[in-house]
Amino acid sequence: MKKGIFLLSIITLAFATSCTDQENLNSEINTVKNAIVINNNQTQLNQRLDLTNSGVISIINPSTRKNLVTESEQFPLTQIAEFNAPKDSQGRSLQANHVAVNGNYAYVAYTLQGNEYSGAIDMIDVSDPYLPKLVMSALIADTDITSLVYTNGKLVIGGATNSDKNAAIQSPAIVMYMELTSSGALTNNYSTNDISSFAATDVTANSSNYFAVSGDTGSLYKFDNTTKQILGSKAIEDLRSVAVINDKIVTLSGTKGINIYNTLNLELVKSFSTWKDVVQGAKRTIDFIGDKLFVSEGYQGLGVYNMTSGTKIQTIALIPTATTEPDDVVTNAVSVNGDYVFVANGGNGLNVYKSSDQLALIGTVGINGSSNYVKTSGNYIYVASGKGGLKIIKMEKPVTTPSINCSGLPVYNGGQELNINSGQTVGYSGSTAINKANINASFTHCGAISIQNDVNINSGGIFKMYGTLSQGKYQQANPTRFTVNGELQIQGSVVIWGDLVMNSGAKISFLGNDSSITVYGKVTKNSGVTITGKYTGTNL
């Protein structure tokens, strides 16, 4: 059937099937129940992990596509993995379009492009900072999964289902409420509400209720977390996104702009924005910093509003690059992480802004492919890219180290190439992102440092690393190299995505009791190399 618009009908389907954590996480079988196929076969799931573009990435100038030498030097990033999209039972590739996060787990929603219905949910474990693991994937027959949110040990899921194949469903738009195991694993225990219109476009939740919006002739819905019953609704056309902040619900409509409601009784508090989307039903999202509301406004770019006054305080327009088709330059999504705002701009990529009175552009994240959706949480950035799956990018944030050698060190601002000349004693702290390093004397870094290309610690050079270090790129035609002729001291975590070369006379010293090193490339250890201290990871 064609994805279209239908009248309101509410029905709850309860399924009481239970399964233990052990059954969900460890049995290497596919579980089929109620049109959901759960796969936790690690051999199969591991085949979807793609490290091709993993390694240190940089912030680049959105116009020239070259590295920047401004605040990007204090914004180290590593692409730690990409997960290819799943295929459904008919072999059709699905498309990632939404992410929900709970602690170390990310839940990814997938849909099928076109008029037919098919969807999936992935569960990804990011507890290992540089080796995320796809632990479970659920295929959901005849149903697109458009959005999801974690709340109270459950997943609230927005979607669209083929009502021709389910007599109990009158309109395609549905909201599912899935019970998770105590460890957060997906299950077949869920209930479904049939709501108006052709798709539930977004969902959100607070401690007592969850909320959903449906597109075209749809509505805003309020549900009870315990009974799963609809407590109220407000009709408004072309709804794209919904979010809860304090005691208010904020909705985004492609024709009616921003509407703010009271969470208690869905009473309208304020309406503003004259923005209208020229693309019907396209994905759009909203996010907040204090009283500022950030709105992805499609081909008009990013809109920034004051929620108290309703005033638009900034518009960030889109300018196509020389290599991007104009139709692919569109602001699809926005996500806030602390003082930083990440904006998915389709073919223009993923832009990063620093928030103050006005958003200030830091640059574009140097990743391959378009950016159709972004979600940030903790140290991670999740990016859905075109027909591909999901990229996971780690923000290398400083960690506390006990070393007295770190006291009083300044933040680095010396450009993309670090050179420590003979006779120098140099040290920095905080977050540092550079292109290459050449060390001929004493260099100390405390915090988080990423180095995109080669590192050379020459004879007489000593690199004292306290915190985290990520260096190089994974499996390049010309591999990046970390070459040690002098000494490398490590107190913390080192990840080398290319090759490690220890020439004669090289020393690597691990300090403390919990330091680690991981080398994805080739390890070369010549004669006369000294390695001391306790460490975990790659066997040197």
Coordinates of C-alpha atoms in Angstrom, one line a residue:
M1 CA 0.0 0.0 0.0
K2 CA 1.1 3.6 -0.5
K3 CA 2.2 5.5 2.6
G4 CA -0.6 8.0 3.1
I5 CA -3.0 9.7 5.5
F6 CA -5.6 8.0 7.7
L7 CA -8.2 8.8 10.3
L8 CA -7.7 8.4 14.0
S9 CA -8.2 5.0 15.6
I10 CA -6.7 3.8 19.0
I11 CA -6.1 0.2 19.9
T12 CA -3.7 -1.3 22.3
L13 CA -2.1 -4.7 21.5
A14 CA -0.4 -6.2 24.6
F15 CA 2.1 -9.0 24.3
A16 CA 3.3 -10.6 27.5
T17 CA 6.2 -12.6 26.1
S18 CA 9.2 -12.4 28.4
C19 CA 12.8 -13.3 27.9
T20 CA 15.8 -13.1 30.2
D21 CA 19.0 -11.1 29.7
Q22 CA 20.8 -14.3 29.0
E23 CA 18.4 -15.3 26.3
N24 CA 18.6 -11.8 24.6
L25 CA 22.4 -11.3 24.9
N26 CA 24.0 -14.7 24.6
S27 CA 21.9 -17.1 22.6
E28 CA 23.2 -16.9 19.0
I29 CA 19.9 -17.4 17.3
N30 CA 17.2 -15.3 15.7
T31 CA 14.1 -14.9 17.8
V32 CA 10.9 -14.4 15.9
K33 CA 7.8 -13.1 17.7
N34 CA 5.0 -10.7 16.8
A35 CA 6.6 -9.7 13.5
I36 CA 9.9 -8.8 15.3
V37 CA 13.1 -10.7 14.4
I38 CA 15.8 -10.3 17.1
N39 CA 19.3 -11.2 16.0
N40 CA 22.1 -11.4 18.6
N41 CA 24.4 -13.6 16.6
Q42 CA 27.7 -11.8 17.1
T43 CA 29.3 -13.4 14.0
Q44 CA 26.6 -12.0 11.8
L45 CA 26.4 -8.6 13.6
N46 CA 30.2 -8.1 13.5
Q47 CA 30.1 -8.1 9.7
R48 CA 28.3 -4.8 9.8
L49 CA 31.2 -3.1 11.6
D50 CA 33.2 -0.9 9.2
L51 CA 36.5 0.7 10.3
T52 CA 37.4 1.9 6.8
N53 CA 37.3 5.6 7.7
S54 CA 38.2 5.3 11.4
G55 CA 40.9 7.3 13.0
V56 CA 41.6 10.9 13.8
I57 CA 39.4 13.4 11.9
S58 CA 39.7 17.2 11.8
I59 CA 37.5 20.3 11.7
I60 CA 37.8 21.8 8.3
N61 CA 36.8 25.0 6.6
P62 CA 33.4 24.5 5.0
S63 CA 34.3 26.4 1.9
T64 CA 37.9 25.3 1.2
R65 CA 37.5 21.8 2.9
K66 CA 41.0 22.4 4.4
N67 CA 42.0 22.2 8.0
L68 CA 41.3 25.2 10.2
V69 CA 43.8 26.7 12.5
T70 CA 41.5 28.5 15.0
E71 CA 39.5 27.0 17.9
S72 CA 39.5 23.6 16.1
E73 CA 42.9 23.1 17.6
Q74 CA 41.1 22.6 20.9
F75 CA 38.5 20.2 19.4
P76 CA 40.0 16.7 18.9
L77 CA 37.8 14.1 17.2
T78 CA 38.1 10.5 16.3
Q79 CA 35.7 8.5 14.1
I80 CA 35.7 5.2 16.0
A81 CA 33.5 3.2 13.8
E82 CA 30.7 3.0 11.2
F83 CA 27.9 0.4 11.2
N84 CA 26.5 -0.5 7.9
A85 CA 22.7 -0.4 7.7
P86 CA 20.9 -3.7 8.1
K87 CA 19.0 -5.5 5.3
D88 CA 15.4 -6.6 5.9
S89 CA 14.1 -10.2 5.2
Q90 CA 13.8 -9.3 1.5
G91 CA 17.4 -8.1 1.2
R92 CA 16.5 -4.4 1.0
S93 CA 18.9 -2.0 2.6
L94 CA 17.4 0.2 5.3
Q95 CA 18.4 3.7 6.3
A96 CA 19.4 5.1 9.7
N97 CA 17.3 8.1 10.7
H98 CA 17.2 8.5 14.5
V99 CA 19.2 7.6 17.7
A100 CA 18.3 7.4 21.4
V101 CA 21.0 7.0 24.1
N102 CA 20.9 5.4 27.5
G103 CA 24.3 5.4 29.3
N104 CA 26.6 3.2 27.3
Y105 CA 23.9 2.0 24.9
A106 CA 22.7 3.7 21.7
Y107 CA 19.5 2.6 20.0
V108 CA 19.3 3.3 16.2
A109 CA 16.1 3.5 14.2
Y110 CA 15.9 2.5 10.6
T111 CA 13.3 3.0 7.8
L112 CA 12.9 1.8 4.2
Q113 CA 12.8 4.5 1.5
G114 CA 9.8 4.5 -0.8
N115 CA 6.2 3.5 -0.5
E116 CA 6.7 0.1 1.2
Y117 CA 7.3 -0.4 4.9
S118 CA 10.2 -2.1 6.7
G119 CA 12.3 -1.1 9.7
A120 CA 14.8 -2.1 12.3
I121 CA 16.3 -1.1 15.7
D122 CA 20.0 -1.6 16.5
M123 CA 21.5 -1.7 20.0
I124 CA 25.1 -0.5 20.1
D125 CA 27.4 -0.7 23.2
V126 CA 30.0 2.1 23.4
S127 CA 31.4 1.2 26.8
D128 CA 34.8 0.5 25.2
P129 CA 35.7 4.0 24.0
Y130 CA 37.4 2.9 20.8
L131 CA 35.7 -0.3 20.0
P132 CA 31.8 0.0 19.9
K133 CA 29.9 -3.3 19.5
L134 CA 26.6 -4.0 17.8
V135 CA 25.1 -6.4 20.4
M136 CA 21.6 -6.8 19.0
S137 CA 19.5 -5.9 16.0
A138 CA 15.7 -6.2 15.6
L139 CA 14.0 -6.3 12.2
I140 CA 10.4 -5.2 12.4
A141 CA 8.3 -6.4 9.4
D142 CA 6.0 -4.0 7.5
T143 CA 6.9 -1.1 9.8
D144 CA 9.1 2.0 9.4
I145 CA 10.8 3.1 12.6
T146 CA 11.0 6.9 12.4
S147 CA 12.1 7.8 16.0
L148 CA 12.7 6.5 19.4
V149 CA 13.5 7.6 23.0
Y150 CA 14.6 5.8 26.1
T151 CA 12.5 6.3 29.3
N152 CA 12.2 4.4 32.5
G153 CA 13.7 1.1 31.2
K154 CA 11.6 1.2 28.1
L155 CA 11.8 2.4 24.5
V156 CA 9.1 4.6 23.1
I157 CA 9.1 4.1 19.4
G158 CA 7.4 6.2 16.6
G159 CA 6.7 4.6 13.3
A160 CA 4.5 3.9 10.3
T161 CA 3.0 0.4 9.6
N162 CA 1.3 -1.2 6.7
S163 CA -2.3 -1.1 7.9
D164 CA -3.4 -3.3 4.9
K165 CA -1.6 -6.2 6.7
N166 CA -3.0 -5.6 10.1
A167 CA -6.8 -5.5 10.4
A168 CA -6.6 -4.0 13.9
I169 CA -4.7 -0.9 12.5
Q170 CA -6.7 1.7 10.6
S171 CA -4.1 4.4 10.1
P172 CA -0.4 3.7 9.5
A173 CA 0.9 6.0 12.3
I174 CA 1.8 4.1 15.4
V175 CA 3.5 4.5 18.7
M176 CA 5.1 1.4 20.3
Y177 CA 6.2 1.0 23.9
M178 CA 8.9 -1.7 24.2
E179 CA 9.9 -3.3 27.5
L180 CA 13.7 -3.7 27.8
T181 CA 15.6 -6.2 30.0
S182 CA 17.4 -5.0 33.1
S183 CA 20.6 -4.7 31.0
G184 CA 18.8 -2.6 28.4
A185 CA 18.4 -5.4 25.7
L186 CA 15.6 -5.3 23.2
T187 CA 12.6 -7.7 23.7
N188 CA 9.4 -8.8 22.0
N189 CA 7.3 -7.4 24.9
Y190 CA 5.6 -4.3 23.6
S191 CA 2.3 -2.5 23.2
T192 CA 1.1 -0.4 20.2
N193 CA -1.2 2.6 19.9
D194 CA -2.6 3.4 16.5
I195 CA -2.8 7.2 16.0
S196 CA -3.9 9.6 13.3
S197 CA -2.1 10.3 10.0
F198 CA 0.5 8.4 8.0
A199 CA 3.4 8.3 10.4
A200 CA 4.4 9.1 14.0
T201 CA 7.3 11.5 13.1
D202 CA 8.8 12.0 16.6
V203 CA 8.6 10.9 20.2
T204 CA 9.9 12.3 23.5
A205 CA 9.3 11.6 27.2
N206 CA 9.6 12.9 30.8
S207 CA 9.4 10.9 34.1
S208 CA 5.6 10.6 34.0
N209 CA 4.5 10.7 30.4
Y210 CA 5.6 10.1 26.8
F211 CA 4.6 12.2 23.9
A212 CA 4.3 11.7 20.1
V213 CA 3.6 13.8 17.0
S214 CA 2.2 12.6 13.7
G215 CA 2.6 14.4 10.4
D216 CA 0.2 15.8 7.7
T217 CA -3.3 15.9 9.4
G218 CA -1.8 14.6 12.6
S219 CA -1.7 15.7 16.2
L220 CA 0.4 16.0 19.4
Y221 CA -0.4 13.1 21.8
K222 CA 0.2 12.7 25.5
F223 CA 0.4 9.1 26.9
D224 CA 0.5 7.7 30.4
N225 CA 3.8 5.9 31.2
T226 CA 2.0 3.2 33.2
T227 CA -1.2 2.5 31.3
K228 CA 0.1 3.4 27.9
Q229 CA -3.3 5.1 27.3
I230 CA -3.7 8.4 25.5
L231 CA -4.4 11.2 28.0
G232 CA -5.0 14.0 25.5
S233 CA -4.2 15.3 22.1
K234 CA -4.0 18.5 20.1
A235 CA -4.5 18.6 16.3
I236 CA -2.0 20.5 14.3
E237 CA -0.9 19.7 10.7
D238 CA 2.5 18.6 9.4
L239 CA 4.2 18.0 12.7
R240 CA 7.9 17.1 12.4
S241 CA 9.4 17.1 15.9
V242 CA 8.6 17.3 19.6
A243 CA 10.7 17.9 22.6
V244 CA 10.1 18.4 26.4
I245 CA 11.8 21.0 28.4
N246 CA 10.9 21.5 32.1
D247 CA 7.0 21.7 32.2
K248 CA 6.7 22.6 28.5
I249 CA 6.2 20.6 25.3
V250 CA 7.6 22.2 22.1
T251 CA 6.5 21.1 18.7
L252 CA 7.7 21.9 15.2
S253 CA 5.3 22.0 12.3
G254 CA 6.3 22.4 8.7
T255 CA 3.4 24.8 8.1
K256 CA 2.6 26.2 11.6
G257 CA 6.1 26.7 13.0
I258 CA 6.7 26.5 16.7
N259 CA 4.0 25.7 19.3
I260 CA 4.7 25.5 23.0
Y261 CA 2.2 23.6 25.3
N262 CA 1.9 23.0 29.0
T263 CA 2.7 19.3 29.7
L264 CA -0.1 19.1 32.3
N265 CA -3.1 19.6 30.0
L266 CA -1.6 20.4 26.6
E267 CA -2.8 24.0 26.9
L268 CA -1.2 26.2 24.2
V269 CA 1.2 28.6 25.8
K270 CA 2.9 30.3 22.8
S271 CA 3.2 30.1 19.0
F272 CA 5.8 31.7 16.8
S273 CA 7.9 31.3 13.7
T274 CA 6.7 31.9 10.2
W275 CA 9.0 29.1 8.8
K276 CA 7.3 26.8 6.2
D277 CA 9.0 23.7 4.9
V278 CA 8.9 23.3 1.1
V279 CA 9.6 19.5 1.4
Q280 CA 6.6 17.6 2.8
G281 CA 7.3 15.1 5.5
A282 CA 11.1 15.6 5.6
K283 CA 13.0 14.9 8.8
R284 CA 13.5 18.0 11.0
T285 CA 14.6 18.3 14.7
I286 CA 14.9 20.8 17.5
D287 CA 17.1 21.2 20.6
F288 CA 17.8 23.7 23.4
I289 CA 20.4 25.7 25.4
G290 CA 18.6 27.5 28.2
D291 CA 16.0 29.8 26.6
K292 CA 17.5 29.3 23.1
L293 CA 15.6 27.0 20.7
F294 CA 17.5 25.6 17.7
V295 CA 15.4 24.6 14.7
S296 CA 16.5 22.7 11.6
E297 CA 14.7 24.6 8.9
G298 CA 15.5 22.6 5.8
Y299 CA 16.7 24.7 2.9
Q300 CA 16.5 27.9 5.0
G301 CA 19.3 26.6 7.3
L302 CA 19.3 26.7 11.1
G303 CA 16.9 29.0 13.0
V304 CA 17.7 30.2 16.5
Y305 CA 14.8 31.5 18.6
N306 CA 14.3 33.0 22.1
M307 CA 11.6 30.8 23.5
T308 CA 10.4 33.4 26.0
S309 CA 9.8 36.2 23.5
G310 CA 9.4 34.1 20.4
T311 CA 11.9 36.3 18.6
K312 CA 14.2 34.8 16.0
I313 CA 17.7 35.9 17.1
Q314 CA 19.8 34.2 14.4
T315 CA 19.5 32.6 11.0
I316 CA 22.4 30.5 9.7
A317 CA 21.9 30.2 6.0
L318 CA 23.3 27.4 3.8
I319 CA 25.8 28.0 1.0
P320 CA 26.5 25.0 -1.3
T321 CA 30.1 23.9 -1.8
A322 CA 31.5 23.6 -5.3
T323 CA 31.1 19.8 -5.2
T324 CA 27.7 19.6 -3.7
E325 CA 24.3 19.5 -5.5
P326 CA 22.1 22.4 -4.3
D327 CA 19.2 20.0 -3.6
D328 CA 21.4 18.1 -1.2
V329 CA 22.3 21.2 0.9
V330 CA 19.6 21.1 3.6
T331 CA 19.6 21.4 7.4
N332 CA 18.1 18.2 8.5
A333 CA 18.9 18.0 12.2
V334 CA 20.4 19.8 15.2
S335 CA 21.8 18.5 18.5
V336 CA 23.3 20.2 21.5
N337 CA 26.2 19.0 23.6
G338 CA 27.2 21.5 26.4
D339 CA 28.2 24.7 24.7
Y340 CA 28.5 23.1 21.3
V341 CA 25.8 22.8 18.6
F342 CA 26.1 20.2 15.9
V343 CA 24.1 20.7 12.7
A344 CA 23.5 18.0 10.0
N345 CA 23.4 19.8 6.6
G346 CA 23.0 17.0 4.1
G347 CA 25.7 17.2 1.4
N348 CA 27.3 20.2 3.2
G349 CA 28.2 17.8 6.0
L350 CA 28.2 18.2 9.8
N351 CA 28.9 21.7 11.1
V352 CA 30.0 22.6 14.7
Y353 CA 29.2 25.9 16.4
K354 CA 30.1 27.4 19.7
S355 CA 27.2 28.9 21.6
S356 CA 27.4 32.4 23.2
D357 CA 25.2 35.4 22.4
Q358 CA 25.3 34.2 18.8
L359 CA 26.4 30.9 17.4
A360 CA 29.9 31.0 16.1
L361 CA 31.0 28.5 13.4
I362 CA 34.0 26.4 14.4
G363 CA 34.0 24.4 11.2
T364 CA 32.8 21.3 9.4
V365 CA 33.6 17.8 10.7
G366 CA 35.9 16.1 8.2
I367 CA 33.8 12.9 7.5
N368 CA 32.8 11.2 4.2
G369 CA 29.2 11.3 3.0
S370 CA 26.2 13.4 3.7
S371 CA 24.8 14.1 7.2
N372 CA 21.1 13.4 7.4
Y373 CA 20.7 13.2 11.2
V374 CA 22.8 13.9 14.2
K375 CA 22.5 13.1 17.9
T376 CA 25.2 13.9 20.5
S377 CA 25.4 12.5 24.1
G378 CA 28.3 12.4 26.5
N379 CA 31.5 12.1 24.5
Y380 CA 29.9 10.7 21.3
I381 CA 28.4 12.1 18.1
Y382 CA 26.1 9.8 16.1
V383 CA 25.6 10.7 12.5
A384 CA 23.2 9.0 10.1
S385 CA 24.6 9.4 6.6
G386 CA 22.5 9.0 3.4
K387 CA 21.7 5.4 2.5
G388 CA 24.6 4.2 4.7
G389 CA 24.3 3.4 8.3
L390 CA 25.6 5.2 11.4
K391 CA 29.0 6.9 12.1
I392 CA 30.1 7.1 15.7
I393 CA 32.6 9.9 16.5
K394 CA 34.3 10.4 19.8
M395 CA 35.0 13.8 21.2
E396 CA 38.4 13.5 22.9
K397 CA 37.7 15.3 26.2
P398 CA 40.5 15.9 28.8
V399 CA 40.7 13.4 31.7
T400 CA 42.1 14.1 35.1
T401 CA 45.6 12.8 35.7
P402 CA 47.4 12.6 39.0
S403 CA 50.8 13.8 37.6
I404 CA 52.3 16.9 39.2
N405 CA 53.9 17.5 35.8
C406 CA 50.6 18.9 34.5
S407 CA 50.3 21.8 36.9
G408 CA 50.0 25.2 35.3
L409 CA 50.5 24.1 31.6
P410 CA 48.8 26.3 29.0
V411 CA 46.3 25.4 26.3
Y412 CA 47.9 24.7 22.9
N413 CA 47.5 27.4 20.2
G414 CA 50.5 26.8 18.0
G415 CA 49.1 25.7 14.7
Q416 CA 48.5 22.3 13.0
E417 CA 52.1 21.2 13.0
L418 CA 53.8 20.7 16.3
N419 CA 57.6 21.0 16.3
I420 CA 59.7 20.6 19.5
N421 CA 63.2 21.6 18.7
S422 CA 66.4 20.4 20.4
G423 CA 66.9 22.0 23.7
Q424 CA 63.3 23.0 24.3
T425 CA 61.1 21.9 27.2
V426 CA 57.4 22.4 26.2
G427 CA 54.1 21.4 27.7
Y428 CA 50.4 21.9 27.1
S429 CA 47.1 20.8 28.8
G430 CA 43.5 20.5 27.8
S431 CA 42.2 19.4 24.4
T432 CA 44.5 19.6 21.4
A433 CA 43.9 18.6 17.8
I434 CA 46.8 18.8 15.3
N435 CA 47.9 17.4 12.0
K436 CA 51.4 16.1 12.8
A437 CA 54.1 16.2 15.4
N438 CA 57.9 16.2 15.3
I439 CA 59.5 15.9 18.7
N440 CA 63.3 16.4 19.2
A441 CA 63.3 17.4 22.9
S442 CA 61.0 17.3 26.0
F443 CA 57.3 17.5 25.3
T444 CA 54.5 17.0 27.9
H445 CA 50.8 16.9 27.1
C446 CA 48.1 16.5 29.8
G447 CA 44.5 16.0 28.8
A448 CA 43.3 14.8 25.3
I449 CA 45.4 15.1 22.1
S450 CA 44.6 13.9 18.6
I451 CA 47.2 13.8 15.8
Q452 CA 45.8 13.1 12.4
N453 CA 49.0 12.1 10.6
D454 CA 52.5 11.1 11.4
V455 CA 54.3 11.4 14.8
N456 CA 58.1 11.3 15.1
I457 CA 59.8 11.1 18.4
N458 CA 63.4 11.5 17.3
S459 CA 66.6 10.5 19.2
G460 CA 66.9 12.7 22.2
G461 CA 63.1 13.4 22.1
I462 CA 60.7 12.4 24.9
F463 CA 56.9 12.6 24.7
K464 CA 55.3 12.5 28.1
M465 CA 51.6 11.7 27.6
Y466 CA 49.2 12.0 30.5
G467 CA 45.5 11.4 29.6
T468 CA 44.5 10.2 26.1
L469 CA 46.1 10.2 22.7
S470 CA 44.5 9.2 19.4
Q471 CA 46.7 9.2 16.3
G472 CA 46.5 8.3 12.6
K473 CA 44.1 6.7 10.2
Y474 CA 43.0 3.1 9.8
Q475 CA 44.3 1.0 6.9
Q476 CA 45.4 3.8 4.5
A477 CA 47.1 3.0 1.2
N478 CA 50.1 4.9 2.7
P479 CA 49.7 4.1 6.3
T480 CA 50.1 6.8 9.0
R481 CA 53.1 6.1 11.3
F482 CA 53.9 6.6 14.9
T483 CA 57.7 6.4 15.0
V484 CA 59.7 6.2 18.2
N485 CA 63.4 6.7 18.2
G486 CA 63.5 8.4 21.6
E487 CA 61.1 7.8 24.5
L488 CA 57.3 7.7 24.8
Q489 CA 55.9 7.8 28.4
I490 CA 52.2 6.9 28.8
Q491 CA 50.0 7.5 31.7
G492 CA 46.5 6.9 30.3
S493 CA 45.2 5.6 27.0
V494 CA 46.9 5.6 23.6
V495 CA 45.2 4.5 20.4
I496 CA 47.3 4.3 17.2
W497 CA 45.1 3.7 14.1
G498 CA 48.0 3.2 11.7
D499 CA 51.5 1.6 12.2
L500 CA 53.8 1.8 15.2
V501 CA 57.5 1.7 14.5
M502 CA 60.0 1.3 17.4
N503 CA 63.5 1.7 16.1
S504 CA 66.7 0.6 17.9
G505 CA 67.1 2.4 21.2
A506 CA 63.4 3.3 21.5
K507 CA 61.8 3.3 24.9
I508 CA 58.1 3.1 25.9
S509 CA 57.4 3.5 29.5
F510 CA 53.9 2.9 31.0
L511 CA 53.2 4.8 34.2
G512 CA 50.7 3.8 36.9
N513 CA 48.6 0.7 37.0
D514 CA 45.9 1.2 34.4
S515 CA 47.6 2.5 31.2
S516 CA 46.7 1.0 27.8
I517 CA 47.8 1.0 24.2
T518 CA 45.9 -0.2 21.1
V519 CA 47.5 -0.4 17.7
Y520 CA 45.3 -1.2 14.7
G521 CA 48.1 -1.3 12.2
K522 CA 51.4 -3.1 12.0
V523 CA 53.8 -3.1 15.0
T524 CA 57.5 -3.0 14.1
K525 CA 60.0 -3.5 17.0
N526 CA 63.7 -3.4 16.2
S527 CA 66.5 -4.6 18.4
G528 CA 67.4 -2.7 21.5
V529 CA 63.9 -1.5 22.3
T530 CA 62.9 -1.1 26.0
I531 CA 59.3 -1.4 27.2
T532 CA 58.6 -1.0 30.9
G533 CA 55.6 -0.8 33.2
K534 CA 52.1 -2.3 33.4
Y535 CA 49.7 -1.9 30.5
T536 CA 46.8 -3.5 28.7
G537 CA 46.0 -3.7 25.0
T538 CA 48.2 -4.5 22.1
N539 CA 51.0 -6.9 22.8
L540 CA 54.2 -4.9 22.2

